[in-house]
Amino acid sequence: MTMASKAFSPAVALPADWRDFIALTKPRVLSLVVFTGLCGVLAAPGSINPILGFTAVLCIALGAGAAGALNQWYEADLDALMRRTANRPLPAGRMDRQSALHFGVGLAGFSVILMGLAVNLLSAVLLLASILFYVLIYTVWLKRRTPQNIVIGGAAGAFPVLIGWAAVTGGIDLLPVLMFVLVFLWTPPHFWALSLFINSDYAKAGVPMMSVVAGPRATRLQVLLYTIPMMVAAIAPWPLGLTGQVYGIGAVVLSAIFLLLAIRVGVSSEADPAKMRAERQLFAWSILYLFGMFGLLVADRALFA
Amino acid sequence: MTQLTPEELAEIRRRQRSRSLAMALGLGALVILFYLISIAKML
């Protein structure tokens, strides 16, 4: 809560602070989305006017922020039950739901229209698809119904690289599709590592995460099983001749570290969340890994394209 | 009607001011962006 709202309990609802609107967009998630979108723009062949490239990345950020706001609008009841999310603007009572809905819908519409008018139609369509996928398929449909929620929902987070690429080229090629698959397959080990050490939060909120429904042992195995095709997708652009050695060798090294950490999670039988060091390390590494992979892609294209 | 305390009223005014300022800055940035996009599309 902000200091001001902590100081007293008002008899009337206070208007939300502007910082709460920023919090509604999930800024930390946004950083990865913006980075992968930017890498899509930078790695694509051809060129784009820097202003239009900036606009494309801005629209990706605004669209992702809108999806985050609509997710929080729909999940306020769940967020209130989980320690990790209880202090978000809606469950903490710092904002009314209608403001969040209007903000999310307005931002989504604005980002898609601006993308369509300033950049191109394909990137606008992909942006709209990613917002709808995250809000309707993941948030509304899957999240509360199946432990496969983040497997299928992972596609929503994989869109930005396609959008960035489409913004420059007006089309889609094999390389951004492989990077899309990489993010898609990266999502389960990333989230399931997290869910292992905050399992009680998900169980309390009734979210059917893999660790809640199938238990930690099955989740550990699934983390390991998803890591292998993820590595294949990560390294594939090199033997397929889509990237050079910088990306290829870097992808092998980063993926090998990911695999080692996933094996440690896979063979662990630690039951105390406070002692789950391997799970926390995999979760932390998975974030660095994705930044690293996309950074390598851009570096490689800059050197060899 | 609920009676507001001076602290509540001051907090509401502070938030309204900061939101108006954020909105103004956002709109100003958009004006500049639209101008630059117009130039870029003409090139």
mmCIF file of C-alpha atoms in Angstrom:
data_model
loop_
_atom_site.group_PDB
_atom_site.id
_atom_site.type_symbol
_atom_site.label_atom_id
_atom_site.label_comp_id
_atom_site.label_asym_id
_atom_site.label_seq_id
_atom_site.Cartn_x
_atom_site.Cartn_y
_atom_site.Cartn_z
ATOM 1 C CA MET A 1 0.000 0.000 0.000
ATOM 2 C CA THR A 2 1.088 3.541 -0.513
ATOM 3 C CA MET A 3 2.111 5.493 2.556
ATOM 4 C CA ALA A 4 -0.852 7.791 2.195
ATOM 5 C CA SER A 5 -3.423 5.014 2.152
ATOM 6 C CA LYS A 6 -1.690 3.325 5.085
ATOM 7 C CA ALA A 7 -2.035 6.409 7.185
ATOM 8 C CA PHE A 8 -5.799 6.186 7.573
ATOM 9 C CA SER A 9 -8.782 4.097 6.519
ATOM 10 C CA PRO A 10 -10.970 6.451 4.518
ATOM 11 C CA ALA A 11 -14.744 6.315 4.725
ATOM 12 C CA VAL A 12 -14.922 6.787 0.939
ATOM 13 C CA ALA A 13 -13.010 4.980 -1.825
ATOM 14 C CA LEU A 14 -9.960 6.967 -2.816
ATOM 15 C CA PRO A 15 -9.188 7.384 -6.503
ATOM 16 C CA ALA A 16 -6.415 4.961 -7.492
ATOM 17 C CA ASP A 17 -2.906 6.351 -7.541
ATOM 18 C CA TRP A 18 -1.221 6.482 -10.969
ATOM 19 C CA ARG A 19 1.403 4.048 -9.682
ATOM 20 C CA ASP A 20 -1.340 1.487 -9.161
ATOM 21 C CA PHE A 21 -2.178 1.671 -12.869
ATOM 22 C CA ILE A 22 1.477 0.953 -13.629
ATOM 23 C CA ALA A 23 1.383 -1.992 -11.186
ATOM 24 C CA LEU A 24 -1.676 -3.290 -13.027
ATOM 25 C CA THR A 25 0.434 -3.821 -16.148
ATOM 26 C CA LYS A 26 2.776 -6.283 -14.340
ATOM 27 C CA PRO A 27 5.969 -4.307 -15.090
ATOM 28 C CA ARG A 28 8.352 -7.164 -14.274
ATOM 29 C CA VAL A 29 6.671 -9.533 -16.742
ATOM 30 C CA LEU A 30 6.591 -6.653 -19.189
ATOM 31 C CA SER A 31 10.377 -6.342 -19.181
ATOM 32 C CA LEU A 32 10.786 -9.832 -20.657
ATOM 33 C CA VAL A 33 7.979 -9.283 -23.169
ATOM 34 C CA VAL A 34 9.458 -5.972 -24.318
ATOM 35 C CA PHE A 35 12.916 -7.502 -24.560
ATOM 36 C CA THR A 36 11.782 -10.459 -26.712
ATOM 37 C CA GLY A 37 9.703 -8.113 -28.882
ATOM 38 C CA LEU A 38 12.657 -5.759 -29.303
ATOM 39 C CA CYS A 39 14.888 -8.709 -30.204
ATOM 40 C CA GLY A 40 12.323 -9.754 -32.814
ATOM 41 C CA VAL A 41 12.593 -6.277 -34.353
ATOM 42 C CA LEU A 42 16.403 -6.224 -34.192
ATOM 43 C CA ALA A 43 16.923 -9.782 -35.467
ATOM 44 C CA ALA A 44 14.568 -9.504 -38.437
ATOM 45 C CA PRO A 45 16.143 -9.069 -41.867
ATOM 46 C CA GLY A 46 15.642 -5.747 -43.562
ATOM 47 C CA SER A 47 15.209 -2.444 -41.857
ATOM 48 C CA ILE A 48 12.517 -0.372 -40.245
ATOM 49 C CA ASN A 49 12.457 3.331 -39.554
ATOM 50 C CA PRO A 50 13.642 3.708 -35.925
ATOM 51 C CA ILE A 51 10.504 5.675 -35.002
ATOM 52 C CA LEU A 52 8.287 2.904 -36.362
ATOM 53 C CA GLY A 53 10.455 0.253 -34.704
ATOM 54 C CA PHE A 54 10.092 2.117 -31.410
ATOM 55 C CA THR A 55 6.339 2.370 -31.983
ATOM 56 C CA ALA A 56 6.126 -1.379 -32.619
ATOM 57 C CA VAL A 57 7.931 -2.166 -29.343
ATOM 58 C CA LEU A 58 5.806 0.429 -27.512
ATOM 59 C CA CYS A 59 2.636 -1.209 -28.855
ATOM 60 C CA ILE A 60 3.891 -4.642 -27.741
ATOM 61 C CA ALA A 61 4.509 -3.189 -24.256
ATOM 62 C CA LEU A 62 1.111 -1.475 -24.121
ATOM 63 C CA GLY A 63 -0.666 -4.592 -25.398
ATOM 64 C CA ALA A 64 1.093 -6.809 -22.861
ATOM 65 C CA GLY A 65 0.330 -4.272 -20.130
ATOM 66 C CA ALA A 66 -3.323 -4.305 -21.154
ATOM 67 C CA ALA A 67 -3.387 -8.112 -21.026
ATOM 68 C CA GLY A 68 -1.813 -7.971 -17.549
ATOM 69 C CA ALA A 69 -4.418 -5.444 -16.383
ATOM 70 C CA LEU A 70 -7.298 -7.547 -17.709
ATOM 71 C CA ASN A 71 -5.755 -10.634 -16.089
ATOM 72 C CA GLN A 72 -5.659 -8.825 -12.736
ATOM 73 C CA TRP A 73 -9.200 -7.554 -13.242
ATOM 74 C CA TYR A 74 -10.469 -11.109 -13.759
ATOM 75 C CA GLU A 75 -8.326 -12.749 -11.097
ATOM 76 C CA ALA A 76 -8.708 -10.281 -8.232
ATOM 77 C CA ASP A 77 -10.382 -12.960 -6.089
ATOM 78 C CA LEU A 78 -7.529 -15.430 -6.675
ATOM 79 C CA ASP A 79 -4.857 -12.782 -6.154
ATOM 80 C CA ALA A 80 -6.332 -11.945 -2.756
ATOM 81 C CA LEU A 81 -5.695 -15.525 -1.625
ATOM 82 C CA MET A 82 -2.029 -15.716 -2.604
ATOM 83 C CA ARG A 83 0.741 -14.031 -0.628
ATOM 84 C CA ARG A 84 2.695 -13.258 -3.820
ATOM 85 C CA THR A 85 -0.220 -11.312 -5.338
ATOM 86 C CA ALA A 86 -2.298 -10.115 -2.372
ATOM 87 C CA ASN A 87 -0.770 -6.639 -2.473
ATOM 88 C CA ARG A 88 -1.740 -5.969 -6.088
ATOM 89 C CA PRO A 89 -3.976 -2.884 -6.514
ATOM 90 C CA LEU A 90 -7.297 -4.739 -6.780
ATOM 91 C CA PRO A 91 -7.032 -7.329 -3.975
ATOM 92 C CA ALA A 92 -5.425 -4.698 -1.735
ATOM 93 C CA GLY A 93 -8.458 -2.445 -2.310
ATOM 94 C CA ARG A 94 -6.488 0.438 -3.799
ATOM 95 C CA MET A 95 -8.474 0.414 -7.044
ATOM 96 C CA ASP A 96 -12.026 -0.471 -8.069
ATOM 97 C CA ARG A 97 -12.518 -3.262 -10.620
ATOM 98 C CA GLN A 98 -14.275 -1.043 -13.153
ATOM 99 C CA SER A 99 -11.261 1.277 -13.394
ATOM 100 C CA ALA A 100 -9.035 -1.738 -14.044
ATOM 101 C CA LEU A 101 -11.394 -3.057 -16.738
ATOM 102 C CA HIS A 102 -11.650 0.306 -18.496
ATOM 103 C CA PHE A 103 -7.882 0.786 -18.317
ATOM 104 C CA GLY A 104 -7.207 -2.707 -19.720
ATOM 105 C CA VAL A 105 -9.720 -2.534 -22.559
ATOM 106 C CA GLY A 106 -8.712 1.022 -23.472
ATOM 107 C CA LEU A 107 -5.016 0.203 -23.512
ATOM 108 C CA ALA A 108 -5.581 -2.988 -25.539
ATOM 109 C CA GLY A 109 -7.681 -1.183 -28.159
ATOM 110 C CA PHE A 110 -5.221 1.704 -28.368
ATOM 111 C CA SER A 111 -2.158 -0.534 -28.764
ATOM 112 C CA VAL A 112 -3.717 -2.650 -31.531
ATOM 113 C CA ILE A 113 -5.061 0.360 -33.462
ATOM 114 C CA LEU A 114 -1.747 2.227 -33.189
ATOM 115 C CA MET A 115 0.149 -0.883 -34.344
ATOM 116 C CA GLY A 116 -2.195 -1.283 -37.323
ATOM 117 C CA LEU A 117 -2.015 2.362 -38.371
ATOM 118 C CA ALA A 118 1.668 3.047 -37.722
ATOM 119 C CA VAL A 119 3.334 -0.309 -38.421
ATOM 120 C CA ASN A 120 1.398 -2.959 -40.363
ATOM 121 C CA LEU A 121 -1.720 -5.096 -40.292
ATOM 122 C CA LEU A 122 -0.038 -8.451 -39.573
ATOM 123 C CA SER A 123 1.706 -7.198 -36.439
ATOM 124 C CA ALA A 124 -1.568 -5.628 -35.250
ATOM 125 C CA VAL A 125 -3.446 -8.905 -35.822
ATOM 126 C CA LEU A 126 -0.749 -10.855 -33.952
ATOM 127 C CA LEU A 127 -0.837 -8.334 -31.099
ATOM 128 C CA LEU A 128 -4.611 -8.639 -30.852
ATOM 129 C CA ALA A 129 -4.333 -12.454 -30.954
ATOM 130 C CA SER A 130 -1.764 -12.440 -28.149
ATOM 131 C CA ILE A 131 -3.938 -10.217 -25.920
ATOM 132 C CA LEU A 132 -7.052 -12.321 -26.568
ATOM 133 C CA PHE A 133 -5.103 -15.553 -26.050
ATOM 134 C CA TYR A 134 -3.739 -14.405 -22.697
ATOM 135 C CA VAL A 135 -7.013 -12.995 -21.430
ATOM 136 C CA LEU A 136 -9.602 -15.404 -22.830
ATOM 137 C CA ILE A 137 -7.759 -18.708 -23.385
ATOM 138 C CA TYR A 138 -5.327 -18.577 -20.446
ATOM 139 C CA THR A 139 -6.943 -16.377 -17.786
ATOM 140 C CA VAL A 140 -10.641 -17.067 -18.273
ATOM 141 C CA TRP A 141 -10.634 -20.584 -19.690
ATOM 142 C CA LEU A 142 -7.577 -22.585 -18.660
ATOM 143 C CA LYS A 143 -6.054 -21.199 -15.475
ATOM 144 C CA ARG A 144 -8.714 -22.431 -13.052
ATOM 145 C CA ARG A 145 -9.531 -25.617 -14.946
ATOM 146 C CA THR A 146 -6.456 -27.614 -15.866
ATOM 147 C CA PRO A 147 -2.856 -28.213 -14.779
ATOM 148 C CA GLN A 148 -1.976 -27.688 -18.443
ATOM 149 C CA ASN A 149 -2.909 -24.007 -17.963
ATOM 150 C CA ILE A 150 0.577 -22.611 -18.320
ATOM 151 C CA VAL A 151 1.559 -25.092 -21.054
ATOM 152 C CA ILE A 152 -1.056 -23.776 -23.471
ATOM 153 C CA GLY A 153 -1.076 -20.306 -21.946
ATOM 154 C CA GLY A 154 2.654 -20.101 -22.595
ATOM 155 C CA ALA A 155 1.856 -19.307 -26.219
ATOM 156 C CA ALA A 156 0.649 -15.862 -25.147
ATOM 157 C CA GLY A 157 4.093 -14.955 -23.843
ATOM 158 C CA ALA A 158 5.732 -16.307 -26.977
ATOM 159 C CA PHE A 159 3.995 -13.896 -29.367
ATOM 160 C CA PRO A 160 6.197 -10.776 -28.957
ATOM 161 C CA VAL A 161 9.098 -12.119 -31.021
ATOM 162 C CA LEU A 162 6.681 -12.925 -33.869
ATOM 163 C CA ILE A 163 5.137 -9.468 -33.587
ATOM 164 C CA GLY A 164 8.519 -7.758 -33.593
ATOM 165 C CA TRP A 165 9.625 -9.768 -36.623
ATOM 166 C CA ALA A 166 6.334 -9.108 -38.464
ATOM 167 C CA ALA A 167 6.670 -5.379 -37.728
ATOM 168 C CA VAL A 168 9.887 -5.269 -39.775
ATOM 169 C CA THR A 169 9.244 -7.827 -42.507
ATOM 170 C CA GLY A 170 5.463 -7.868 -42.793
ATOM 171 C CA GLY A 171 5.661 -11.685 -42.655
ATOM 172 C CA ILE A 172 6.713 -14.661 -40.545
ATOM 173 C CA ASP A 173 9.724 -16.954 -41.149
ATOM 174 C CA LEU A 174 11.082 -20.148 -39.604
ATOM 175 C CA LEU A 175 13.499 -18.392 -37.211
ATOM 176 C CA PRO A 176 10.871 -16.384 -35.264
ATOM 177 C CA VAL A 177 8.653 -19.479 -35.245
ATOM 178 C CA LEU A 178 11.480 -21.433 -33.580
ATOM 179 C CA MET A 179 11.970 -18.623 -31.066
ATOM 180 C CA PHE A 180 8.210 -18.712 -30.463
ATOM 181 C CA VAL A 181 8.471 -22.473 -29.812
ATOM 182 C CA LEU A 182 11.434 -21.842 -27.498
ATOM 183 C CA VAL A 183 9.422 -19.449 -25.290
ATOM 184 C CA PHE A 184 6.419 -21.775 -25.471
ATOM 185 C CA LEU A 185 8.458 -24.771 -24.228
ATOM 186 C CA TRP A 186 10.387 -22.626 -21.733
ATOM 187 C CA THR A 187 7.212 -21.571 -19.925
ATOM 188 C CA PRO A 188 6.365 -24.924 -18.207
ATOM 189 C CA PRO A 189 9.758 -25.514 -16.545
ATOM 190 C CA HIS A 190 9.906 -21.824 -15.604
ATOM 191 C CA PHE A 191 6.484 -21.752 -13.935
ATOM 192 C CA TRP A 192 6.583 -25.256 -12.508
ATOM 193 C CA ALA A 193 9.921 -24.513 -10.787
ATOM 194 C CA LEU A 194 8.162 -21.507 -9.210
ATOM 195 C CA SER A 195 5.062 -23.509 -8.339
ATOM 196 C CA LEU A 196 7.151 -26.107 -6.484
ATOM 197 C CA PHE A 197 8.293 -23.606 -3.884
ATOM 198 C CA ILE A 198 5.054 -21.599 -3.648
ATOM 199 C CA ASN A 199 2.817 -24.664 -3.929
ATOM 200 C CA SER A 200 0.855 -23.853 -0.766
ATOM 201 C CA ASP A 201 -0.123 -20.463 -2.225
ATOM 202 C CA TYR A 202 -1.551 -22.063 -5.365
ATOM 203 C CA ALA A 203 -3.270 -24.809 -3.342
ATOM 204 C CA LYS A 204 -4.822 -22.222 -1.019
ATOM 205 C CA ALA A 205 -6.151 -20.251 -3.991
ATOM 206 C CA GLY A 206 -7.447 -23.437 -5.665
ATOM 207 C CA VAL A 207 -5.355 -22.954 -8.807
ATOM 208 C CA PRO A 208 -4.836 -26.418 -10.376
ATOM 209 C CA MET A 209 -1.112 -26.056 -10.987
ATOM 210 C CA MET A 210 0.756 -29.258 -11.832
ATOM 211 C CA SER A 211 2.386 -29.297 -8.376
ATOM 212 C CA VAL A 212 -1.036 -29.042 -6.708
ATOM 213 C CA VAL A 213 -2.859 -31.593 -8.854
ATOM 214 C CA ALA A 214 -0.160 -34.167 -9.636
ATOM 215 C CA GLY A 215 2.206 -33.516 -6.724
ATOM 216 C CA PRO A 216 5.842 -32.420 -6.592
ATOM 217 C CA ARG A 217 7.332 -35.670 -7.901
ATOM 218 C CA ALA A 218 5.361 -35.623 -11.171
ATOM 219 C CA THR A 219 6.049 -31.886 -11.508
ATOM 220 C CA ARG A 220 9.796 -32.409 -11.143
ATOM 221 C CA LEU A 221 9.689 -35.034 -13.891
ATOM 222 C CA GLN A 222 7.641 -32.738 -16.151
ATOM 223 C CA VAL A 223 10.172 -29.918 -15.607
ATOM 224 C CA LEU A 224 12.873 -32.240 -16.867
ATOM 225 C CA LEU A 225 10.813 -33.599 -19.762
ATOM 226 C CA TYR A 226 9.932 -30.125 -21.067
ATOM 227 C CA THR A 227 13.531 -28.965 -20.792
ATOM 228 C CA ILE A 228 14.687 -31.413 -23.471
ATOM 229 C CA PRO A 229 12.436 -30.249 -26.355
ATOM 230 C CA MET A 230 13.051 -26.677 -25.180
ATOM 231 C CA MET A 231 16.787 -27.238 -25.689
ATOM 232 C CA VAL A 232 16.139 -28.682 -29.148
ATOM 233 C CA ALA A 233 14.115 -25.611 -30.123
ATOM 234 C CA ALA A 234 16.793 -23.337 -28.648
ATOM 235 C CA ILE A 235 19.697 -24.922 -30.523
ATOM 236 C CA ALA A 236 17.843 -25.810 -33.762
ATOM 237 C CA PRO A 237 18.379 -22.457 -35.548
ATOM 238 C CA TRP A 238 22.145 -23.153 -35.639
ATOM 239 C CA PRO A 239 22.197 -26.524 -37.474
ATOM 240 C CA LEU A 240 19.370 -25.275 -39.693
ATOM 241 C CA GLY A 241 21.675 -22.477 -40.834
ATOM 242 C CA LEU A 242 19.396 -19.718 -39.576
ATOM 243 C CA THR A 243 22.011 -18.355 -37.171
ATOM 244 C CA GLY A 244 25.773 -18.422 -36.816
ATOM 245 C CA GLN A 245 28.207 -19.770 -34.255
ATOM 246 C CA VAL A 246 27.746 -16.986 -31.719
ATOM 247 C CA TYR A 247 24.143 -17.964 -31.235
ATOM 248 C CA GLY A 248 24.793 -21.697 -31.649
ATOM 249 C CA ILE A 249 27.623 -22.066 -29.134
ATOM 250 C CA GLY A 250 25.930 -19.669 -26.714
ATOM 251 C CA ALA A 251 22.653 -21.612 -26.991
ATOM 252 C CA VAL A 252 24.432 -24.906 -26.289
ATOM 253 C CA VAL A 253 26.169 -23.493 -23.192
ATOM 254 C CA LEU A 254 23.131 -21.698 -21.750
ATOM 255 C CA SER A 255 20.854 -24.674 -22.459
ATOM 256 C CA ALA A 256 23.339 -27.113 -20.877
ATOM 257 C CA ILE A 257 23.273 -25.044 -17.659
ATOM 258 C CA PHE A 258 19.465 -25.041 -17.831
ATOM 259 C CA LEU A 259 19.491 -28.828 -18.241
ATOM 260 C CA LEU A 260 21.853 -29.330 -15.294
ATOM 261 C CA LEU A 261 19.632 -27.211 -13.060
ATOM 262 C CA ALA A 262 16.537 -29.054 -14.335
ATOM 263 C CA ILE A 263 18.193 -32.416 -13.561
ATOM 264 C CA ARG A 264 18.878 -31.208 -10.011
ATOM 265 C CA VAL A 265 15.196 -30.288 -9.694
ATOM 266 C CA GLY A 266 14.198 -33.601 -11.293
ATOM 267 C CA VAL A 267 16.158 -35.757 -8.849
ATOM 268 C CA SER A 268 15.466 -33.658 -5.756
ATOM 269 C CA SER A 269 13.004 -34.880 -3.163
ATOM 270 C CA GLU A 270 13.071 -31.768 -0.992
ATOM 271 C CA ALA A 271 9.645 -31.189 0.534
ATOM 272 C CA ASP A 272 10.307 -28.000 2.499
ATOM 273 C CA PRO A 273 9.737 -24.955 0.225
ATOM 274 C CA ALA A 274 12.198 -22.904 2.294
ATOM 275 C CA LYS A 275 14.966 -25.386 1.446
ATOM 276 C CA MET A 276 14.175 -25.747 -2.279
ATOM 277 C CA ARG A 277 17.429 -24.230 -3.488
ATOM 278 C CA ALA A 278 17.551 -26.118 -6.797
ATOM 279 C CA GLU A 279 14.021 -25.001 -7.709
ATOM 280 C CA ARG A 280 14.790 -21.368 -6.883
ATOM 281 C CA GLN A 281 18.017 -21.526 -8.888
ATOM 282 C CA LEU A 282 16.238 -22.998 -11.905
ATOM 283 C CA PHE A 283 13.538 -20.331 -11.697
ATOM 284 C CA ALA A 284 16.120 -17.535 -11.487
ATOM 285 C CA TRP A 285 18.262 -19.061 -14.248
ATOM 286 C CA SER A 286 15.254 -19.546 -16.532
ATOM 287 C CA ILE A 287 14.707 -15.770 -16.567
ATOM 288 C CA LEU A 288 18.367 -15.043 -17.287
ATOM 289 C CA TYR A 289 18.331 -17.832 -19.882
ATOM 290 C CA LEU A 290 15.601 -16.259 -21.959
ATOM 291 C CA PHE A 291 17.266 -12.834 -21.822
ATOM 292 C CA GLY A 292 20.534 -14.547 -22.801
ATOM 293 C CA MET A 293 19.060 -16.511 -25.701
ATOM 294 C CA PHE A 294 17.413 -13.496 -27.260
ATOM 295 C CA GLY A 295 20.488 -11.373 -26.619
ATOM 296 C CA LEU A 296 22.566 -13.987 -28.431
ATOM 297 C CA LEU A 297 20.136 -14.012 -31.339
ATOM 298 C CA VAL A 298 20.478 -10.262 -31.837
ATOM 299 C CA ALA A 299 24.265 -10.350 -31.380
ATOM 300 C CA ASP A 300 24.537 -13.185 -33.886
ATOM 301 C CA ARG A 301 22.367 -11.478 -36.485
ATOM 302 C CA ALA A 302 24.324 -8.249 -36.033
ATOM 303 C CA LEU A 303 27.588 -10.108 -36.639
ATOM 304 C CA PHE A 304 26.622 -12.520 -39.415
ATOM 305 C CA ALA A 305 23.506 -11.187 -41.161
ATOM 306 C CA MET B 1 -23.521 12.039 2.440
ATOM 307 C CA THR B 2 -20.188 10.890 3.890
ATOM 308 C CA GLN B 3 -18.236 13.669 5.532
ATOM 309 C CA LEU B 4 -14.600 13.729 4.412
ATOM 310 C CA THR B 5 -11.901 14.522 6.919
ATOM 311 C CA PRO B 6 -9.339 17.162 5.896
ATOM 312 C CA GLU B 7 -6.713 14.376 5.553
ATOM 313 C CA GLU B 8 -8.934 12.379 3.207
ATOM 314 C CA LEU B 9 -9.752 15.436 1.154
ATOM 315 C CA ALA B 10 -6.069 16.358 0.895
ATOM 316 C CA GLU B 11 -5.196 12.798 -0.167
ATOM 317 C CA ILE B 12 -7.925 12.773 -2.820
ATOM 318 C CA ARG B 13 -6.702 16.099 -4.196
ATOM 319 C CA ARG B 14 -3.100 14.864 -4.196
ATOM 320 C CA ARG B 15 -4.052 11.758 -6.172
ATOM 321 C CA GLN B 16 -6.180 13.742 -8.603
ATOM 322 C CA ARG B 17 -3.277 16.104 -9.204
ATOM 323 C CA SER B 18 -0.755 13.312 -9.730
ATOM 324 C CA ARG B 19 -3.113 11.433 -12.080
ATOM 325 C CA SER B 20 -3.810 14.596 -14.070
ATOM 326 C CA LEU B 21 -0.097 15.241 -14.349
ATOM 327 C CA ALA B 22 0.562 11.640 -15.472
ATOM 328 C CA MET B 23 -2.240 11.929 -18.030
ATOM 329 C CA ALA B 24 -0.880 15.236 -19.326
ATOM 330 C CA LEU B 25 2.618 13.817 -19.702
ATOM 331 C CA GLY B 26 1.230 10.720 -21.475
ATOM 332 C CA LEU B 27 -0.824 12.805 -23.888
ATOM 333 C CA GLY B 28 2.132 15.104 -24.537
ATOM 334 C CA ALA B 29 4.316 12.107 -25.324
ATOM 335 C CA LEU B 30 1.659 10.776 -27.701
ATOM 336 C CA VAL B 31 1.436 14.118 -29.535
ATOM 337 C CA ILE B 32 5.207 13.978 -30.103
ATOM 338 C CA LEU B 33 5.037 10.299 -31.117
ATOM 339 C CA PHE B 34 2.198 10.861 -33.609
ATOM 340 C CA TYR B 35 4.106 13.782 -35.102
ATOM 341 C CA LEU B 36 7.231 11.659 -35.499
ATOM 342 C CA ILE B 37 5.231 8.741 -36.936
ATOM 343 C CA SER B 38 3.688 11.104 -39.500
ATOM 344 C CA ILE B 39 7.150 12.260 -40.565
ATOM 345 C CA ALA B 40 8.461 8.669 -40.655
ATOM 346 C CA LYS B 41 5.536 7.481 -42.806
ATOM 347 C CA MET B 42 6.190 10.283 -45.323
ATOM 348 C CA LEU B 43 9.834 9.295 -45.805
#
